[in-house]
Short mmCIF file of C-alpha atoms and ligand atoms in Angstrom, two decimals:
data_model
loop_
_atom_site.label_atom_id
_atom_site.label_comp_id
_atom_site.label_asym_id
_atom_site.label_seq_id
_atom_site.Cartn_x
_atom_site.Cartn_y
_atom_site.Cartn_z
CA UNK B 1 0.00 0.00 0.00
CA UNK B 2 2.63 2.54 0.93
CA UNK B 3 4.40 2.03 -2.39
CA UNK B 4 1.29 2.24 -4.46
CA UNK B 5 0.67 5.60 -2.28
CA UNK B 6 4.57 6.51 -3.14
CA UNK B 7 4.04 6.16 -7.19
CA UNK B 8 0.17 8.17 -6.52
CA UNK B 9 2.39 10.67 -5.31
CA UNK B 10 5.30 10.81 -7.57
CA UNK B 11 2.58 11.49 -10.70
CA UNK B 12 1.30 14.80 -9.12
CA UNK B 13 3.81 17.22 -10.28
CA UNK B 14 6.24 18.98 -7.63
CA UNK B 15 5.87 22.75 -6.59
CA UNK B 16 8.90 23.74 -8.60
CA UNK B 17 8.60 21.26 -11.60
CA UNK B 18 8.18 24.26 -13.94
CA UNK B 19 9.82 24.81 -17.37
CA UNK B 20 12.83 25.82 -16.39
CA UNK B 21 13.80 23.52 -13.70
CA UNK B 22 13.00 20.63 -15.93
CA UNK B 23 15.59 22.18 -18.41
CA UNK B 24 17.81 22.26 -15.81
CA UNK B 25 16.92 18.25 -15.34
CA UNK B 26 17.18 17.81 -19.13
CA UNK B 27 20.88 19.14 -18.68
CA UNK B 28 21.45 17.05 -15.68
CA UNK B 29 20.38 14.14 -17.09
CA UNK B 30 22.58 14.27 -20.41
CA UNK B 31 25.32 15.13 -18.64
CA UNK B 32 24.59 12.19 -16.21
CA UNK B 33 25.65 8.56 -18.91
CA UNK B 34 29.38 10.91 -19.11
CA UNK B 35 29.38 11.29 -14.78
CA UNK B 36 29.99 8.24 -13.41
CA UNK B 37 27.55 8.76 -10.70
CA UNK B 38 25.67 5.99 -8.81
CA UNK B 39 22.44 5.78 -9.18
CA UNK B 40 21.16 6.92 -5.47
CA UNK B 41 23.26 9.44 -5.69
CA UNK B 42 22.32 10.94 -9.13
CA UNK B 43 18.29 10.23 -7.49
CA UNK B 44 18.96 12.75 -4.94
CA UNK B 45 20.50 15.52 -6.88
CA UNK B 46 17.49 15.65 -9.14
CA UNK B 47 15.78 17.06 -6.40
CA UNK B 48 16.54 20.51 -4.30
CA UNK B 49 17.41 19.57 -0.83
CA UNK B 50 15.32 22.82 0.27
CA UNK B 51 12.49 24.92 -0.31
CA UNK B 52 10.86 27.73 1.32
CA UNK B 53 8.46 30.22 0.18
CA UNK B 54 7.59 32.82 2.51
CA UNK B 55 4.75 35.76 2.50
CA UNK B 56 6.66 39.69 2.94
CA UNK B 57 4.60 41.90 4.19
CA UNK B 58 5.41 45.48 3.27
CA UNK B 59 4.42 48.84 4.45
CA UNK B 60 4.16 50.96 1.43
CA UNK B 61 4.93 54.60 1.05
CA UNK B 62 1.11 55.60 0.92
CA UNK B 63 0.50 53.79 4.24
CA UNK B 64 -1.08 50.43 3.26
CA UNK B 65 0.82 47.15 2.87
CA UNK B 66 1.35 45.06 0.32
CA UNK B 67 2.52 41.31 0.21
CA UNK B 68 5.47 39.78 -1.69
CA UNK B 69 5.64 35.83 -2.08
CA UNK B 70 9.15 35.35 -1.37
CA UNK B 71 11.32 32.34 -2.17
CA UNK B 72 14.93 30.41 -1.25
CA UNK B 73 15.76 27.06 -2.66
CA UNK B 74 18.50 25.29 -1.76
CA UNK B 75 20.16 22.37 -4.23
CA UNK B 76 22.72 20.70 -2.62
CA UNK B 77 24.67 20.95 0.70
CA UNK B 78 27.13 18.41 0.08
CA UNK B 79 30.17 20.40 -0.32
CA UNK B 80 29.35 23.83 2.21
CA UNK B 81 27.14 25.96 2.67
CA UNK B 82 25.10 27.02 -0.06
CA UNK B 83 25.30 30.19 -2.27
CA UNK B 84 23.23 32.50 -4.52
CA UNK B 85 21.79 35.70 -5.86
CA UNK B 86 18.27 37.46 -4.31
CA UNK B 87 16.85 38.48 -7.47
CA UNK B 88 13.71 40.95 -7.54
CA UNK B 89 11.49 40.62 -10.29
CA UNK B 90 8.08 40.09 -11.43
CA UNK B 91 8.92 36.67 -12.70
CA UNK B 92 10.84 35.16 -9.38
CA UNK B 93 8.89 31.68 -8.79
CA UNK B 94 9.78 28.75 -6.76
CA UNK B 95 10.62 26.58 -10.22
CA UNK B 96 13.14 29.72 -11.21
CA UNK B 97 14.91 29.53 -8.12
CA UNK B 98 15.64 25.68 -8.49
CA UNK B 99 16.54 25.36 -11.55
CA UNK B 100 19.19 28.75 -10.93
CA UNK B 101 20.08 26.79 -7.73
CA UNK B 102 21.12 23.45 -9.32
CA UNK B 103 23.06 25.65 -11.80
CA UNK B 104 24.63 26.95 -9.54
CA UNK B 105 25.71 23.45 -7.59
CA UNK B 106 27.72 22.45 -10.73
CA UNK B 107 29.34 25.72 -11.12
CA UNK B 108 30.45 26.05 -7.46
CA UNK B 109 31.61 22.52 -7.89
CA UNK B 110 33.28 22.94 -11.24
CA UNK B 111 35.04 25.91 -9.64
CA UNK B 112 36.11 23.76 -6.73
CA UNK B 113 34.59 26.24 -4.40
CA UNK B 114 33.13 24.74 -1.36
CA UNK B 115 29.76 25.50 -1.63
CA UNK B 116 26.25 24.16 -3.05
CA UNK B 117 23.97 26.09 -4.86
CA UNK B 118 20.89 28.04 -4.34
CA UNK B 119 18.57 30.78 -5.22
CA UNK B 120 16.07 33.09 -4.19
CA UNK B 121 13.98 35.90 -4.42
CA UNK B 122 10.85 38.29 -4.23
CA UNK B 123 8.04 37.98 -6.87
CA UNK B 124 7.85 42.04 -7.43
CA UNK B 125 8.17 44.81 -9.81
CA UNK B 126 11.67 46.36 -7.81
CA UNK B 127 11.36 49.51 -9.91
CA UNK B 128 8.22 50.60 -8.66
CA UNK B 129 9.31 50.73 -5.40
CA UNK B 130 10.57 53.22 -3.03
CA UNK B 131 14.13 52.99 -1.51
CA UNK B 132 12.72 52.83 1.60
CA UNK B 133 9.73 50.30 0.55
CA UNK B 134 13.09 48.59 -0.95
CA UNK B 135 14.95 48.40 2.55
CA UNK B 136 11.66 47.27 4.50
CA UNK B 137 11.21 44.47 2.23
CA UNK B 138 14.69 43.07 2.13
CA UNK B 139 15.01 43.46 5.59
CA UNK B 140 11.82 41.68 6.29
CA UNK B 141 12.71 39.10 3.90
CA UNK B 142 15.88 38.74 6.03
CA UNK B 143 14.26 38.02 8.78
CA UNK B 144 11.68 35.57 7.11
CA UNK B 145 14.44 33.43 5.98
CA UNK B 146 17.01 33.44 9.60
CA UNK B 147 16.78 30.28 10.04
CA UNK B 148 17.64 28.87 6.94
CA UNK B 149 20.31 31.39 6.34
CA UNK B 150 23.89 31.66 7.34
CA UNK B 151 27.35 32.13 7.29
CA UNK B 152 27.80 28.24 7.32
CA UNK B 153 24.37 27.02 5.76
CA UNK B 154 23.23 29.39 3.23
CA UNK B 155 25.08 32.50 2.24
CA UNK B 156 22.99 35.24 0.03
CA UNK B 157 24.64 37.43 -2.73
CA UNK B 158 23.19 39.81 -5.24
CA UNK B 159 21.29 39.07 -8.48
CA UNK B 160 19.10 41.05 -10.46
CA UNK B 161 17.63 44.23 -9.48
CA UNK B 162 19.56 43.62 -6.12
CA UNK B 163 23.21 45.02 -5.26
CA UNK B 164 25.62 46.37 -2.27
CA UNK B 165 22.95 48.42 -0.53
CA UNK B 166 20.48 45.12 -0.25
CA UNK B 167 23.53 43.13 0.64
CA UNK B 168 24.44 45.93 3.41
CA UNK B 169 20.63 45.71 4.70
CA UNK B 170 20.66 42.30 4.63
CA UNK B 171 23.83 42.06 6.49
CA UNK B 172 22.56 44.59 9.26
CA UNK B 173 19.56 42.95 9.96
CA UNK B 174 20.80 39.53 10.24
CA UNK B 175 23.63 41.24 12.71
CA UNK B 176 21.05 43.16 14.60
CA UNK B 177 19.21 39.97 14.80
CA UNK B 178 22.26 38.28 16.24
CA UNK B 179 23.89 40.87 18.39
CA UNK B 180 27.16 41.09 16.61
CA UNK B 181 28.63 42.17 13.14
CA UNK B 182 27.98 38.95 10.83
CA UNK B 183 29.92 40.20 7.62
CA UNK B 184 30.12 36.65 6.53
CA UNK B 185 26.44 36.35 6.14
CA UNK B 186 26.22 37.58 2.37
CA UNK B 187 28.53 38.42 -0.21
CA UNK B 188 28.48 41.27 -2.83
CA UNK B 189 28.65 44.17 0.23
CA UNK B 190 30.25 47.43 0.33
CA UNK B 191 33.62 47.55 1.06
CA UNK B 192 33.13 49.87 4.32
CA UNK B 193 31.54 46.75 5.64
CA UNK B 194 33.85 43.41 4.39
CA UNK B 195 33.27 43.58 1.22
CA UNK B 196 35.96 42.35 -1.35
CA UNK B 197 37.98 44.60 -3.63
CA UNK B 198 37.87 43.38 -7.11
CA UNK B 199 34.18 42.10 -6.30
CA UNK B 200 32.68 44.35 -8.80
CA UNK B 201 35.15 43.54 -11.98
CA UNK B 202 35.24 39.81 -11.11
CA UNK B 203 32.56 38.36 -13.57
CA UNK B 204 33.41 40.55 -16.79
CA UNK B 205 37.74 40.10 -15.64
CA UNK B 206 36.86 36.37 -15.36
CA UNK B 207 34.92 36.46 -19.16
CA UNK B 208 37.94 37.79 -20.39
CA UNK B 209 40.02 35.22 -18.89
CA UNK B 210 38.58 31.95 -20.14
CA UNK B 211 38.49 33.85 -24.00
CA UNK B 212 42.03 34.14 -23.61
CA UNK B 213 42.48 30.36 -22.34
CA UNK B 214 40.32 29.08 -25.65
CA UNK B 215 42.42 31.61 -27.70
CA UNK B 216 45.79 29.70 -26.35
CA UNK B 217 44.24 26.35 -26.85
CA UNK B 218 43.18 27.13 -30.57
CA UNK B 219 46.22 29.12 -31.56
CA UNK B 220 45.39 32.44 -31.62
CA UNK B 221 46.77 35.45 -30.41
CA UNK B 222 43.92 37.45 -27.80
CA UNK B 223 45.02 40.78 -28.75
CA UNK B 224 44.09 40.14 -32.46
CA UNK B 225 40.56 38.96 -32.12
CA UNK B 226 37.26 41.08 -32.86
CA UNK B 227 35.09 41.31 -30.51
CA UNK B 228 31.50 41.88 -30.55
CA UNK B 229 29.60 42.53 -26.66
CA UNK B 230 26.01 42.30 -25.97
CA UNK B 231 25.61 43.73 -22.59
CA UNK B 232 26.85 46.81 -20.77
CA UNK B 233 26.30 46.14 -17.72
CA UNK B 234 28.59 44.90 -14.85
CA UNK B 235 29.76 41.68 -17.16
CA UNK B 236 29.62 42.86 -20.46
CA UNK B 237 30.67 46.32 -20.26
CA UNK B 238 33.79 45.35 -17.63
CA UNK B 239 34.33 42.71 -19.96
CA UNK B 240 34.47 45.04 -23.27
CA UNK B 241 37.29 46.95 -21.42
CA UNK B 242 39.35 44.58 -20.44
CA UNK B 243 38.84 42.91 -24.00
CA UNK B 244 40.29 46.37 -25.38
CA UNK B 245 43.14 46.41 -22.26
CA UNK B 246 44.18 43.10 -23.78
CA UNK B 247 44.76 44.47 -27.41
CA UNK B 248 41.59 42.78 -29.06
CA UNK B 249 38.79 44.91 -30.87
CA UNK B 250 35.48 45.63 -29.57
CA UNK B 251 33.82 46.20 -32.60
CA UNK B 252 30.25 46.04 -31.74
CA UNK B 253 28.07 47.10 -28.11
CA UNK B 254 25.15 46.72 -27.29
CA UNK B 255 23.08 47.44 -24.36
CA UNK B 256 18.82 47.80 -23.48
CA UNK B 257 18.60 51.02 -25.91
CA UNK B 258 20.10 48.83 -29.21
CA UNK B 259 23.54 48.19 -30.55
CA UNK B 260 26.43 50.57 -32.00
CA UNK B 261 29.16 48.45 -34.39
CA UNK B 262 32.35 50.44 -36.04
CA UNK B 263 34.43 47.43 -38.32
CA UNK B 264 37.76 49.38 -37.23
CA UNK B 265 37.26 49.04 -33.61
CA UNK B 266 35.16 51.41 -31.39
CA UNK B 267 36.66 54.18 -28.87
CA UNK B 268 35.39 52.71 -25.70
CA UNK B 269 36.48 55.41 -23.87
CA UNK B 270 34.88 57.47 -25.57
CA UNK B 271 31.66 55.08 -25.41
CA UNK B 272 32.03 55.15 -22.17
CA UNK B 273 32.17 59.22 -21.52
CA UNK B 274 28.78 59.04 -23.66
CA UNK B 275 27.13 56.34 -21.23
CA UNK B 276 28.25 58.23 -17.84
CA UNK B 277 26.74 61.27 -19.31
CA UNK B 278 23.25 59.82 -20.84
CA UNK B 279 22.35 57.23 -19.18
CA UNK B 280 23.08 54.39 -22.58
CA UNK B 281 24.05 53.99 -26.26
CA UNK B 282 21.20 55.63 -27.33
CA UNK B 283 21.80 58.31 -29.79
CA UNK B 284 25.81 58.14 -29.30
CA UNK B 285 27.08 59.88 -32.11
CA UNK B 286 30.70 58.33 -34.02
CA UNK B 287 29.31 54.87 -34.39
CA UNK B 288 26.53 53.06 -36.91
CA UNK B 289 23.51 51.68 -35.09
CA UNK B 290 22.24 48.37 -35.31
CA UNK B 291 19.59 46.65 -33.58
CA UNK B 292 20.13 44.07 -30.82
CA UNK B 293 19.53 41.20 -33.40
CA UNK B 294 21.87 42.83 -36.22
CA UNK B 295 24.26 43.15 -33.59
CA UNK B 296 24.29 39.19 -32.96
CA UNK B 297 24.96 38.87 -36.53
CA UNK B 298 27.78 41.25 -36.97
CA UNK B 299 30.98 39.23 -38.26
CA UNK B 300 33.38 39.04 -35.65
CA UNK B 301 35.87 36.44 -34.13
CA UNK B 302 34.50 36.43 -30.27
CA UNK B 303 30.69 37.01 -29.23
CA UNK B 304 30.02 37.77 -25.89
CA UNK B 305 26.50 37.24 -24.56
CA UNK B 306 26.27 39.66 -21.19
CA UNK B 307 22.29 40.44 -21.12
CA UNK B 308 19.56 37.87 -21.07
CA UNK B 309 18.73 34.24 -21.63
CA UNK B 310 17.55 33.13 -24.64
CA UNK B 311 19.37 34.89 -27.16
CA UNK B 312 20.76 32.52 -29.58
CA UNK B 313 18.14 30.27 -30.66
CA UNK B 314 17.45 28.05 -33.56
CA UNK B 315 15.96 31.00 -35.66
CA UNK B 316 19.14 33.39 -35.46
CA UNK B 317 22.16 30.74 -35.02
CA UNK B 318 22.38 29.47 -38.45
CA UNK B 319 23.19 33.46 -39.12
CA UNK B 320 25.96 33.66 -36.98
CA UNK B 321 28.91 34.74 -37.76
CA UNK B 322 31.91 34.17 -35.47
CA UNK B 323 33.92 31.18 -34.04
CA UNK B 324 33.58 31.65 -30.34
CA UNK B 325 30.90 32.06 -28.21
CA UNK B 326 31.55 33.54 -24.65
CA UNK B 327 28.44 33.14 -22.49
CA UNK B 328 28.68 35.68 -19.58
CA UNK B 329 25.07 35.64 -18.72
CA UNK B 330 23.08 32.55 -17.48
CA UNK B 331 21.57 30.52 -19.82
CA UNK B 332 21.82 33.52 -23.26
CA UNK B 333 21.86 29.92 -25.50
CA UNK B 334 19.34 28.07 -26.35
CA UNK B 335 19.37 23.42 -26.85
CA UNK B 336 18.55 24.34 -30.45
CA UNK B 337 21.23 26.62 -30.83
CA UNK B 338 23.85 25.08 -29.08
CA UNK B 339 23.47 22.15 -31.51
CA UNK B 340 23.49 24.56 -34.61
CA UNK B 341 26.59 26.16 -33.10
CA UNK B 342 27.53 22.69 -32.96
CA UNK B 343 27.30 21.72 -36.21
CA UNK B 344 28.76 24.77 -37.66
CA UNK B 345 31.56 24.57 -35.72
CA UNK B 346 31.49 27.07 -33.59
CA UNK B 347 32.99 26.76 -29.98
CA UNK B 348 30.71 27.77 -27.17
CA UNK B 349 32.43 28.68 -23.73
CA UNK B 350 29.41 27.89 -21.26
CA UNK B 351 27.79 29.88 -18.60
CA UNK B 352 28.99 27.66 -15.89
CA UNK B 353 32.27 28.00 -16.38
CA UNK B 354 32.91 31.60 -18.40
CA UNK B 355 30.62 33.83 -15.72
CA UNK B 356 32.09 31.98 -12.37
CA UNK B 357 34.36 34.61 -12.04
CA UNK B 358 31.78 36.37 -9.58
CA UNK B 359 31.26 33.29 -7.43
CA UNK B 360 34.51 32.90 -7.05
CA UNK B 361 35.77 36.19 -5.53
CA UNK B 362 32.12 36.24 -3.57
CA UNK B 363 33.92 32.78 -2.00
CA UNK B 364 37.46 34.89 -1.50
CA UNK B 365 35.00 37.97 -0.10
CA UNK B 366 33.66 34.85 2.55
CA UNK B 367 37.16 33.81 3.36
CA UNK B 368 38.52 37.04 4.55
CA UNK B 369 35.12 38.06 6.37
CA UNK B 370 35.80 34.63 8.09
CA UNK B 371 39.71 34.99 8.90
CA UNK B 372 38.99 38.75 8.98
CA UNK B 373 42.13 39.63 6.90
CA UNK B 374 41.80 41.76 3.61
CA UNK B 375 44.07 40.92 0.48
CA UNK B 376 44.51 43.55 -2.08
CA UNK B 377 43.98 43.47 -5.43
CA UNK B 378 46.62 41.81 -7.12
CA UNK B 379 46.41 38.98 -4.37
CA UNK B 380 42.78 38.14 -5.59
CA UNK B 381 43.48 38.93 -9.48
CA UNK B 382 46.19 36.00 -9.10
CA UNK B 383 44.13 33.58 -7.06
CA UNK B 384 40.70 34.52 -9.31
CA UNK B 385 43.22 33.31 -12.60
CA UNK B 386 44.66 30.58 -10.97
CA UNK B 387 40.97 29.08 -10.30
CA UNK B 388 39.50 29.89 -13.60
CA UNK B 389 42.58 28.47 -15.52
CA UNK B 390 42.18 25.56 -13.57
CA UNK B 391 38.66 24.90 -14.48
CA UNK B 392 39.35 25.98 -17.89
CA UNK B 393 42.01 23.22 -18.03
CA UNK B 394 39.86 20.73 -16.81
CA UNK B 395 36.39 21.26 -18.61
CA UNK B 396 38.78 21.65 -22.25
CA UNK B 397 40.66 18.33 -21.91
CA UNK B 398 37.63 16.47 -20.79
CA UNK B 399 35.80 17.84 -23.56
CA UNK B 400 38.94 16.21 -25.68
CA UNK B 401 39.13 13.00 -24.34
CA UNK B 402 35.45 12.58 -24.74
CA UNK B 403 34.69 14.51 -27.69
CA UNK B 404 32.10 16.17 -25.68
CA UNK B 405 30.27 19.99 -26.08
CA UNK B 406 32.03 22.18 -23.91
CA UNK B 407 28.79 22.42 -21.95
CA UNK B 408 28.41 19.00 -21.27
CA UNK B 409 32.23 19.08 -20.32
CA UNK B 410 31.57 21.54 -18.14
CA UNK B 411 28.38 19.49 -16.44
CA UNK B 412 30.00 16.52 -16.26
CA UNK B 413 32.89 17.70 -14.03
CA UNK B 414 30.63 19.80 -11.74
CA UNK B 415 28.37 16.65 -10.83
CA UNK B 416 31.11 14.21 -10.89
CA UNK B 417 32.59 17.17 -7.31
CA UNK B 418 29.19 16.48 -6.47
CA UNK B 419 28.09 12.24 -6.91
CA UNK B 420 31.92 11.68 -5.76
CA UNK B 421 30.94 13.83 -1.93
CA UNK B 422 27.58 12.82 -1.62
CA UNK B 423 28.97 9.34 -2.38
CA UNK B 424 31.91 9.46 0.23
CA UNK B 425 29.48 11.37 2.76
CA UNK B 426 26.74 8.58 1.98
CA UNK B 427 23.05 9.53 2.21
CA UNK B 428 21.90 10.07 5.56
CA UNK B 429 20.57 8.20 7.59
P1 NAD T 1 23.35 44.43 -15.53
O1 NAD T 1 21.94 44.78 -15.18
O2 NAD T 1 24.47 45.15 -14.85
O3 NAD T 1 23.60 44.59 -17.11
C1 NAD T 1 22.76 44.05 -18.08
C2 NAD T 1 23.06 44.75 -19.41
O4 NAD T 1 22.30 44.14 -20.43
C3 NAD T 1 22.69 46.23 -19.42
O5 NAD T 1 23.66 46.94 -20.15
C4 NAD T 1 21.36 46.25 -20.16
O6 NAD T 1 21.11 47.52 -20.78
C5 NAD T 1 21.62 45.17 -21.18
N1 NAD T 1 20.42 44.61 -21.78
C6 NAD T 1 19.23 44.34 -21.21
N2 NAD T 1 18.38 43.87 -22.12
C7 NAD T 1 19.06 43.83 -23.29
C8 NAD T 1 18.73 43.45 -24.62
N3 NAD T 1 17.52 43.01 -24.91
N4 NAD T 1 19.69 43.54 -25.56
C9 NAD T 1 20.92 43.98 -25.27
N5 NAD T 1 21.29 44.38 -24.06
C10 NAD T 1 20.36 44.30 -23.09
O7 NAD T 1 23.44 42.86 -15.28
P2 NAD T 1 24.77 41.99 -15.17
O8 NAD T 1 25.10 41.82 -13.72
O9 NAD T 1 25.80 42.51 -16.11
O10 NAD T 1 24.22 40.57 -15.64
C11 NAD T 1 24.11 40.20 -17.01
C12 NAD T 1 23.96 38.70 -17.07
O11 NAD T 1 25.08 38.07 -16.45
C13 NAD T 1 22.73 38.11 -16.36
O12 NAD T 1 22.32 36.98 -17.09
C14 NAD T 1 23.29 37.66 -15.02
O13 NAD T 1 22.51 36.62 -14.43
C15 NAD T 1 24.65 37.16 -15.46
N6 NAD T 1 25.63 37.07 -14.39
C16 NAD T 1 26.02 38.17 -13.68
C17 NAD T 1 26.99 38.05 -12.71
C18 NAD T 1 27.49 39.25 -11.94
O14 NAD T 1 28.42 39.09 -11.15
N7 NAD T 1 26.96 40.43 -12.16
C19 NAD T 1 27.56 36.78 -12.41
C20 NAD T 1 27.14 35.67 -13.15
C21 NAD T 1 26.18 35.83 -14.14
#
């Protein structure tokens, strides 16, 4: 009876079984024949270990209250503590947050960080809100979620439409809630209160990094690539300059306004005098506009995808035209397209392993809250190339021996840090 109860069960579909969590299952599970994981063990990590949805009430600015559904999900705590982004936005649902939190167990695990993955969030529209409705909500989502947060179970960081100032409420109210300073508690904070230096340029420096690791591995020389970036923002535009600081081309930008492209190289600088002053690209003056698709088209050498999801798919990749794709943002390539890349030959540095540069120094920004000693600069420049190259290393030469995707590569060596703990640990009880 309790078995025929068990499969009843299994057939009603799970809270967070929504489209994207089962394409982060459909990942998992092609990854899985090339992971040499047991089965129990591969069972378990189809599941989140955790999930919590929570009700925020808010005091608005008019008087009356509103409230959020709020969310944290929790993959795997196998390795550490756990670790990911707060994102505010009108989409944030519990199925979002898993599948963003299993992504992020492989890439902590790729990275060798110690950590599992997880996500969370408040279902609202964050730019219709106050500063101070802003602060009352995180702060009251901070509390909602004490005791599943921590500096050794679950440690928060910034995602989108959330940065230093939510991590520095955050932070206070967890310490006020304490009694003590808990710096430790998030990552992504000011530097005035433990915050890491280098923080801010990690993700775009880290872009940059693993294009210039393919670049070796193929033959070519960085400095003489062309470079198109979609994205201004803190990956794509960091990552633009640094492209440029490295002698390559940036020869097409693009940000939420549309796209500028110059064939002989843009004057980033300049570009960037024009953003400070209007607010985007829009309307900036010694370049030729294109629009956000044209600019994924543009002929170049290196595309870097530093906005959104979902923006190669199988109606634009056959159009292509360069040989590498860098994905800085989270999930900007579609199955389809990855195959059609595939096919055409062109190499596809995945999400996982090309945007970890921010995890990474968020786990440095953890260590020296912990030890409460402060490195400087070129200490965590060093240490943040010495990981990526190491993963780089590793996720190439399996992708070699195997003749796998890059992605899959990548996959495959996160869950294998994984299925090789949780196998050593065993599953409890
Ligand atoms: P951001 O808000 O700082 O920048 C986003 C940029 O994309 C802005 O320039 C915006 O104008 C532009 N943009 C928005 N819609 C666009 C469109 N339709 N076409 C072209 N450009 C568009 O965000 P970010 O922190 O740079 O994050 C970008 C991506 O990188 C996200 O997918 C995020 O999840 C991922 N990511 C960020 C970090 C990090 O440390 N910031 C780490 C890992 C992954």
């Amino acid at each position: 009876m309790a078995r025929l109860e068990q499969s009843r069960l299994e057939q009603t579909p799970l809270e967070w079984d929504t489209p994207l969590f089962k394409t982060a299952l459909a990942q998992f599970e092609q990854a899985l024949p090339h992971a040499s994981v047991e089965d129990s063990v591969a069972e378990r990590l189809r599941f989140p270990e955790r999930a919590v949805m929570v009700s925020v009430p808010v005091k608005l600015d008019e008087g009356n209250y509103h409230v959020f559904p709020a969310y944290r999900v929790q993959h795997s705590s196998v390795l550490g503590p756990t670790k990911g982004g707060i994102r505010y936005d009108s989409h944030v649902s519990l199925g979002e947050c898993a599948a963003l939190a299993m992504w992020m167990t492989w890439k902590c695990a790729l990275l060798r960080l110690p950590y599992g993955g997880a996500k969370g969030g408040v279902r609202c529209e964050p730019r219709g809100l106050s500063a101070g409705e802003l602060q009352r909500l995180t702060r009251r989502y901070t509390a909602e979620m004490m005791s599943v947060i921590g500096p050794q179970e679950d440690i928060p960081a910034p995602d989108m439409a959330t940065d230093e100032q939510t991590m520095a409420w955050m932070m206070d109210t967890y310490s006020m809630q304490k009694g003590y300073a808990v710096p430790e508690i998030v990552t992504g904070k000011p530097i005035s209160i433990g915050g890491s230096i280098f923080r801010h340029e990690a993700t775009g420096v880290g872009v940059v990094m693993v294009v210039e690791q393919a670049c070796q591995r193929l033959g070519w020389a960085l400095g003489q690539q062309r470079c198109v970036v979609q994205g201004f923002g803190k990956v794509g535009g960091i990552a633009a300059h640094e492209l440029v600081a490295r002698g390559a081309s940036v020869v097409g930008v693009a940000d939420v306004s549309g796209g500028i492209a110059d064939p002989e190289g843009l004057d980033l600088a300049d570009v960037q005098r024009w953003i400070d002053e209007q607010g985007g690209l829009e309307g900036y003056p010694s370049a030729r506009h294109v629009s956000n698709n044209e600019l994924l088209e543009l002929p170049c050498d290196v595309l870097v995808l530093a906005a959104l999801e979902d923006q190669l798919t199988a109606e634009n990749a056959p159009r292509v035209q360069t040989r590498i794709v860098a994905e800085g943002a989270n999930g900007p390539t579609s199955l389809e397209a990855d195959a059609i890349l595939a096919d055409r030959g062109i190499q596809v540095l995945p999400d996982i392993l090309t945007n970890a540069g921010g995890v990474t120094v968020s786990y440095f920004e953890w260590v020296q809250d912990l030890g409460r000693l402060f490195w400087d600069r070129e200490e965590i420049r060093a240490r943040l190339s010495a990981k990526m190259t190491d993963a780089f290393d590793r996720v190439w030469d399996l992708s070699l021996e195997r003749g796998l995707a890059l992605r899959t590569s990548a996959l495959v060596a996160g869950i294998q840090e994984v299925g090789n703990a949780l196998r050593d640990r065993g599953i409890y009880p």
